[in-house]
Amino acid sequence: MVKSSGSLLNRLAFLRGLILILAVVVAFVYLGFSREVRLGLDLKGGTQLTLQALPTEEVTEITSEVMQGVEAVIQQRINGLGVAEPLVQISGQDRLFVQLPGVADPDRAIALLGDTAQLEFRKGLVPANTLPRNELGEVTAGEDPDALFEHVGLTGDLLRNAYPQAPRRGSQNWEVLLEFKPEGAEKFTQLTRDLAGTGRPIGIFLDDVLISAPVVGAEFARTGITGGTAVITGNFSVETANDLAVKLKAGALPARIQVIENRTVGATLGEVSVRQSLYAGIGGIVLVFIFMVAYYRLPGLIADVALLIYALCTFALFQLLGVTMTLPGIAGFILSIGMAVDANVLIFERIKEELREGKSLYKSISEGFNRAFSSILDSNITTLLVCGVLFWLGIGLVKGFAVTLGIGILVSFFTALTCTRTLLLAAMGIPSLRKPQFYGVRMEVSQS
Amino acid sequence: MTTQEISPTDPTLQVPHQLNYRFDIVKRSKLWFTLSLAVLVVGLTSMAFCLASFGTPLRLGLDFSGGTLLDLSFEQPVTTEELRQALQEHNLGSSVIQLDTSTSQEALIRMPPLSEEERLAVEATLREEVGPFERNLVETVGPTVGRLLLRSGILAVVISFGLIVVYLTLRFQLDYAVFAIVALLHDVVLTIGLFALLGLTVGMEVDSLFVVALLTIIGFSVNDTVVIYDRIRENLRLVSRKVSFAEVVNLSLNQTFARSFNTTLTTMLPLIAIAILGGATLKGFAIALLVGFALGVYSSIFIASPLLVWWRQQRSARIVDDGDPENGDPVEVTAQGS
């Protein structure tokens, strides 16, 4: 036996190493667990949409400028929804990726995002009471709007602001109050002066659909409505008035958009998924721990301790980096624990080989680490390469998986080489633990 | 069989060396290749059948095929007929309806892709005619989304292969890298083939997570191969030049058996747990990984390494290696007295 392993000096060094590791772990865990876990859409519920911009007669090609315009408008509209932590991302040439975590009413969100919201005030050419009506009795612009209304160039881009306004006395319906920019105010005055007292309506169009056709009273015939404000009345609830105001304020979308992908997860389903995945993960990890002790004895037990430290550190690191936990993310994390075990297995197998060759315990351990190092390095790097590719190409779910697996591999590389080693050498400092059978090797050769 | 200890540099040694190990993997190369080919044939046949019955080589999930999926929890038990009748009003009578058998309250309805307005109209009809429900999940995927996903998936595989070849060529040699990729292709193609079989037999569908699973299999399976290559390289430096390459590979495989088996097992244990207990979303993912990892460890031992031996034997009878044969610790070598 080599004596140096048991010397006081060495033992102090390992004790220091142990204390250092513990301190790092405690600090990490404290920092990490003091925050709330950020859960992805699939776990806490919410809506994920992919929107595609479509060319129109005016916008024949979806350029990156058009997409930036679309992104800005969508971002503004989402801000009007009051969602916590929304995500809006341009992906590819003509797509927009939108995440709305925890939205209780996804349908409303989709309706809010999808409309172009091109507002236009047009001049009525026929009396309001002769306008065609649909089966619900609402006025419509009929088959040929241009025969009934004339464009006067008063559009949404001349608006300064729009907000919902509570119902007036005796009414159930909310209203939307508009404020024009000076140029818009001028046009509006002009329009109302022309129409006042004629019985011909102002046509208020949203995305080329007539939403209301108010008539201007005769008292405005001389001056028109001045002051630069107007009110849209109609069958509005508080939500619809608010949503219309948001749309008008954010301005019209520069292109038509279409929802090509919608994934909405209810909060209950998310909870169930979290629970199931966690049980599964914990169950699997417990099995791994049992296996390690059964097969590798003392080093296996030490590896389990190192793995626990690994799992805590990795999780804390996710928290510190603000990684959002998704279902594939959890899978990546569980998988990374498997990878962390691999490093330990490589080391222990090597230690066993050295022991079988009749080397001393101390030499076997240090040799085992040295020889396993290149295998661990190579195998980790190849997996990291794939993680990198997944992260770079992936969207959403795939990214979460790549991130957790990648971080996991980096941390495991560190813990396998430091924690396991320190703990093993610390255990060696205890004379009663220095029997080869504790290391899963039966020694037939009597030691000389 | 008598064995005697000799040193590898013994000049009196004339017979080819025989190293000391238990399993001669390389000798039965043909058997291993045949096994893989058999699985490949089964997979390709399944894919052909899939192509005939669904028009695609695999049974595609929503992510690839496009469509609208509703997962609804009704407050009262409902019947498939009620649901189908309500859907019929929107000409969606041919939708796939799965009703949870235990309570008859949770329904999975899969329809062709609907616009948001159409979907809301369908939901309204269901509310009126079948009963109130809570929405667990809504997924609408346009028909073009899958194509994009497939393209980026294939791109990811190609790029990963490229990076792995470059890295392994730097660390080992080009032929090592090439056979590692052959083993990877083996794992990916066989996994796809087996999933085609599962699609035919138990209706297993593949979604975007399947693409992630394939990429993970690539990352993982190359792991095993690299560990074995590592060992081969190390042994080449230790043993005498007279030992044949096949012998060195056999020795390396035997030395890494325990590690390959244990690592695969410890990685699979959590996956088995997820496959059994995990949510529906992760089940297919876990099964794909299990299949792929099992194939991966098989291909590292029984495909990549024997192929490397075969290739080197084709090239020359002598071992040519970059590694300087250091005179490190001599390996135990036993000569067979015939």
Tab-separated table of N, CA and C in Angstrom, chain B residues 32-44 47 179-198 210 213-214 216-225 228 259-261 263-265 267-268 271 286-307:
chain	number	residue	atom	x	y	z
B	32	TRP	N	-23.303	-10.295	-37.378
B	32	TRP	CA	-23.802	-8.994	-36.908
B	32	TRP	C	-24.377	-8.196	-38.078
B	33	PHE	N	-23.654	-8.204	-39.185
B	33	PHE	CA	-24.141	-7.437	-40.337
B	33	PHE	C	-25.469	-7.997	-40.823
B	34	THR	N	-25.576	-9.344	-40.801
B	34	THR	CA	-26.814	-9.978	-41.264
B	34	THR	C	-27.991	-9.583	-40.365
B	35	LEU	N	-27.747	-9.594	-39.067
B	35	LEU	CA	-28.808	-9.192	-38.118
B	35	LEU	C	-29.322	-7.795	-38.440
B	36	SER	N	-28.382	-6.878	-38.610
B	36	SER	CA	-28.783	-5.500	-38.918
B	36	SER	C	-29.539	-5.430	-40.237
B	37	LEU	N	-29.052	-6.172	-41.217
B	37	LEU	CA	-29.720	-6.174	-42.520
B	37	LEU	C	-31.144	-6.695	-42.392
B	38	ALA	N	-31.316	-7.716	-41.556
B	38	ALA	CA	-32.656	-8.276	-41.365
B	38	ALA	C	-33.598	-7.210	-40.814
B	39	VAL	N	-33.122	-6.483	-39.780
B	39	VAL	CA	-33.948	-5.410	-39.196
B	39	VAL	C	-34.215	-4.327	-40.241
B	40	LEU	N	-33.177	-4.057	-41.052
B	40	LEU	CA	-33.328	-3.044	-42.096
B	40	LEU	C	-34.420	-3.446	-43.083
B	41	VAL	N	-34.401	-4.729	-43.482
B	41	VAL	CA	-35.405	-5.218	-44.435
B	41	VAL	C	-36.804	-5.094	-43.843
B	42	VAL	N	-36.941	-5.485	-42.567
B	42	VAL	CA	-38.240	-5.347	-41.893
B	42	VAL	C	-38.691	-3.886	-41.907
B	43	GLY	N	-37.745	-2.996	-41.584
B	43	GLY	CA	-38.075	-1.565	-41.549
B	43	GLY	C	-38.485	-1.045	-42.918
B	44	LEU	N	-37.712	-1.396	-43.931
B	44	LEU	CA	-38.012	-0.904	-45.277
B	44	LEU	C	-39.345	-1.448	-45.775
B	47	MET	N	-42.004	0.483	-44.160
B	47	MET	CA	-42.114	1.798	-44.789
B	47	MET	C	-42.862	1.697	-46.115
B	179	PHE	N	-16.697	5.332	-40.572
B	179	PHE	CA	-17.459	4.193	-40.057
B	179	PHE	C	-18.324	4.583	-38.866
B	180	ALA	N	-17.905	5.611	-38.138
B	180	ALA	CA	-18.788	6.131	-37.084
B	180	ALA	C	-20.067	6.642	-37.720
B	181	ILE	N	-19.931	7.331	-38.866
B	181	ILE	CA	-21.113	7.856	-39.554
B	181	ILE	C	-21.964	6.719	-40.116
B	182	VAL	N	-21.299	5.670	-40.631
B	182	VAL	CA	-22.059	4.510	-41.113
B	182	VAL	C	-22.900	3.945	-39.967
B	183	ALA	N	-22.291	3.831	-38.789
B	183	ALA	CA	-23.019	3.324	-37.630
B	183	ALA	C	-24.186	4.242	-37.277
B	184	LEU	N	-23.954	5.553	-37.381
B	184	LEU	CA	-25.023	6.518	-37.075
B	184	LEU	C	-26.175	6.394	-38.056
B	185	LEU	N	-25.826	6.277	-39.332
B	185	LEU	CA	-26.866	6.108	-40.351
B	185	LEU	C	-27.663	4.851	-40.048
B	186	HIS	N	-26.951	3.807	-39.684
B	186	HIS	CA	-27.573	2.545	-39.294
B	186	HIS	C	-28.608	2.802	-38.191
B	187	ASP	N	-28.206	3.534	-37.149
B	187	ASP	CA	-29.121	3.784	-36.027
B	187	ASP	C	-30.347	4.576	-36.472
B	188	VAL	N	-30.109	5.638	-37.244
B	188	VAL	CA	-31.204	6.512	-37.654
B	188	VAL	C	-32.172	5.778	-38.571
B	189	VAL	N	-31.615	5.097	-39.594
B	189	VAL	CA	-32.476	4.421	-40.575
B	189	VAL	C	-33.268	3.297	-39.912
B	190	LEU	N	-32.610	2.528	-39.053
B	190	LEU	CA	-33.312	1.417	-38.398
B	190	LEU	C	-34.386	1.926	-37.432
B	191	THR	N	-34.091	3.027	-36.732
B	191	THR	CA	-35.109	3.598	-35.844
B	191	THR	C	-36.327	4.028	-36.651
B	192	ILE	N	-36.072	4.710	-37.778
B	192	ILE	CA	-37.191	5.143	-38.625
B	192	ILE	C	-37.974	3.929	-39.114
B	193	GLY	N	-37.241	2.887	-39.537
B	193	GLY	CA	-37.898	1.677	-40.026
B	193	GLY	C	-38.766	1.035	-38.962
B	194	LEU	N	-38.238	0.959	-37.730
B	194	LEU	CA	-39.006	0.344	-36.651
B	194	LEU	C	-40.225	1.193	-36.295
B	195	PHE	N	-40.096	2.517	-36.419
B	195	PHE	CA	-41.258	3.374	-36.149
B	195	PHE	C	-42.320	3.241	-37.245
B	196	ALA	N	-41.859	2.933	-38.468
B	196	ALA	CA	-42.835	2.653	-39.526
B	196	ALA	C	-43.620	1.399	-39.154
B	197	LEU	N	-42.904	0.402	-38.611
B	197	LEU	CA	-43.546	-0.837	-38.170
B	197	LEU	C	-44.531	-0.548	-37.041
B	198	LEU	N	-44.099	0.263	-36.069
B	198	LEU	CA	-45.000	0.632	-34.961
B	198	LEU	C	-46.212	1.400	-35.484
B	210	PHE	N	-40.023	13.606	-32.621
B	210	PHE	CA	-39.337	12.461	-33.212
B	210	PHE	C	-38.051	12.922	-33.894
B	213	ALA	N	-35.650	13.443	-31.252
B	213	ALA	CA	-35.175	12.147	-30.777
B	213	ALA	C	-34.080	11.609	-31.693
B	214	LEU	N	-34.290	11.719	-33.004
B	214	LEU	CA	-33.289	11.220	-33.949
B	214	LEU	C	-31.959	11.935	-33.761
B	216	THR	N	-30.915	13.375	-31.037
B	216	THR	CA	-30.337	12.972	-29.759
B	216	THR	C	-29.665	11.614	-29.897
B	217	ILE	N	-30.308	10.728	-30.652
B	217	ILE	CA	-29.737	9.400	-30.888
B	217	ILE	C	-28.367	9.545	-31.555
B	218	ILE	N	-28.290	10.474	-32.499
B	218	ILE	CA	-27.010	10.710	-33.174
B	218	ILE	C	-25.946	11.134	-32.163
B	219	GLY	N	-26.312	12.098	-31.318
B	219	GLY	CA	-25.358	12.602	-30.344
B	219	GLY	C	-24.920	11.534	-29.368
B	220	PHE	N	-25.858	10.655	-29.052
B	220	PHE	CA	-25.603	9.679	-28.013
B	220	PHE	C	-24.871	8.475	-28.537
B	221	SER	N	-25.258	8.053	-29.731
B	221	SER	CA	-24.729	6.813	-30.251
B	221	SER	C	-23.274	7.007	-30.672
B	222	VAL	N	-22.951	8.221	-31.065
B	222	VAL	CA	-21.560	8.485	-31.438
B	222	VAL	C	-20.685	8.421	-30.190
B	223	ASN	N	-21.303	8.692	-29.041
B	223	ASN	CA	-20.633	8.548	-27.759
B	223	ASN	C	-19.994	7.188	-27.556
B	224	ASP	N	-20.832	6.150	-27.725
B	224	ASP	CA	-20.350	4.781	-27.557
B	224	ASP	C	-19.219	4.494	-28.520
B	225	THR	N	-19.434	4.892	-29.768
B	225	THR	CA	-18.442	4.614	-30.792
B	225	THR	C	-17.114	5.272	-30.416
B	228	ILE	N	-15.159	3.470	-27.663
B	228	ILE	CA	-14.491	2.260	-28.160
B	228	ILE	C	-13.272	2.634	-29.017
B	259	ARG	N	-18.688	-0.976	-19.614
B	259	ARG	CA	-19.049	0.443	-19.665
B	259	ARG	C	-20.219	0.674	-20.626
B	260	SER	N	-20.139	0.089	-21.821
B	260	SER	CA	-21.211	0.284	-22.807
B	260	SER	C	-22.542	-0.179	-22.238
B	261	PHE	N	-22.506	-1.357	-21.631
B	261	PHE	CA	-23.745	-1.929	-21.110
B	261	PHE	C	-24.295	-1.072	-19.973
B	263	THR	N	-23.687	2.075	-19.080
B	263	THR	CA	-24.104	3.421	-19.461
B	263	THR	C	-25.439	3.387	-20.181
B	264	THR	N	-25.565	2.440	-21.103
B	264	THR	CA	-26.821	2.349	-21.841
B	264	THR	C	-27.958	2.057	-20.872
B	265	LEU	N	-27.693	1.164	-19.922
B	265	LEU	CA	-28.733	0.811	-18.953
B	265	LEU	C	-29.119	2.012	-18.089
B	267	THR	N	-28.801	5.109	-18.697
B	267	THR	CA	-29.495	6.142	-19.472
B	267	THR	C	-30.920	5.711	-19.778
B	268	MET	N	-31.071	4.411	-19.970
B	268	MET	CA	-32.392	3.914	-20.355
B	268	MET	C	-33.366	3.868	-19.193
B	271	LEU	N	-35.560	6.761	-19.034
B	271	LEU	CA	-36.388	6.789	-20.251
B	271	LEU	C	-37.509	5.766	-20.171
B	286	ALA	N	-39.789	9.146	-25.715
B	286	ALA	CA	-38.996	8.235	-24.895
B	286	ALA	C	-38.804	6.899	-25.608
B	287	ILE	N	-39.851	6.409	-26.267
B	287	ILE	CA	-39.745	5.125	-26.969
B	287	ILE	C	-38.738	5.242	-28.116
B	288	ALA	N	-38.789	6.362	-28.847
B	288	ALA	CA	-37.842	6.572	-29.941
B	288	ALA	C	-36.405	6.573	-29.414
B	289	LEU	N	-36.198	7.242	-28.281
B	289	LEU	CA	-34.851	7.283	-27.708
B	289	LEU	C	-34.410	5.896	-27.262
B	290	LEU	N	-35.318	5.142	-26.644
B	290	LEU	CA	-34.964	3.802	-26.187
B	290	LEU	C	-34.523	2.926	-27.362
B	291	VAL	N	-35.333	2.940	-28.424
B	291	VAL	CA	-35.004	2.153	-29.617
B	291	VAL	C	-33.650	2.600	-30.178
B	292	GLY	N	-33.496	3.907	-30.302
B	292	GLY	CA	-32.279	4.456	-30.897
B	292	GLY	C	-31.035	4.177	-30.070
B	293	PHE	N	-31.148	4.303	-28.745
B	293	PHE	CA	-29.979	4.060	-27.892
B	293	PHE	C	-29.564	2.596	-27.937
B	294	ALA	N	-30.575	1.716	-27.940
B	294	ALA	CA	-30.260	0.286	-28.018
B	294	ALA	C	-29.537	-0.004	-29.329
B	295	LEU	N	-30.063	0.544	-30.431
B	295	LEU	CA	-29.409	0.365	-31.729
B	295	LEU	C	-28.018	0.996	-31.713
B	296	GLY	N	-27.913	2.128	-31.021
B	296	GLY	CA	-26.648	2.856	-30.993
B	296	GLY	C	-25.550	2.059	-30.326
B	297	VAL	N	-25.868	1.439	-29.217
B	297	VAL	CA	-24.829	0.670	-28.516
B	297	VAL	C	-24.502	-0.577	-29.325
B	298	TYR	N	-25.498	-1.138	-29.987
B	298	TYR	CA	-25.261	-2.305	-30.842
B	298	TYR	C	-24.334	-1.938	-32.007
B	299	SER	N	-24.650	-0.823	-32.649
B	299	SER	CA	-23.879	-0.480	-33.850
B	299	SER	C	-22.447	-0.096	-33.512
B	300	SER	N	-22.231	0.491	-32.330
B	300	SER	CA	-20.856	0.846	-31.955
B	300	SER	C	-20.008	-0.404	-31.836
B	301	ILE	N	-20.568	-1.440	-31.213
B	301	ILE	CA	-19.798	-2.651	-30.948
B	301	ILE	C	-19.764	-3.575	-32.165
B	302	PHE	N	-20.926	-3.793	-32.758
B	302	PHE	CA	-21.034	-4.860	-33.746
B	302	PHE	C	-20.986	-4.387	-35.205
B	303	ILE	N	-21.085	-3.078	-35.415
B	303	ILE	CA	-21.054	-2.577	-36.791
B	303	ILE	C	-19.802	-1.724	-37.041
B	304	ALA	N	-19.672	-0.633	-36.286
B	304	ALA	CA	-18.583	0.310	-36.562
B	304	ALA	C	-17.210	-0.352	-36.425
B	305	SER	N	-17.004	-1.066	-35.317
B	305	SER	CA	-15.683	-1.648	-35.072
B	305	SER	C	-15.331	-2.759	-36.065
B	306	PRO	N	-16.225	-3.750	-36.279
B	306	PRO	CA	-15.885	-4.773	-37.286
B	306	PRO	C	-15.668	-4.178	-38.676
B	307	LEU	N	-16.434	-3.167	-39.036
B	307	LEU	CA	-16.256	-2.535	-40.346
B	307	LEU	C	-14.865	-1.922	-40.459
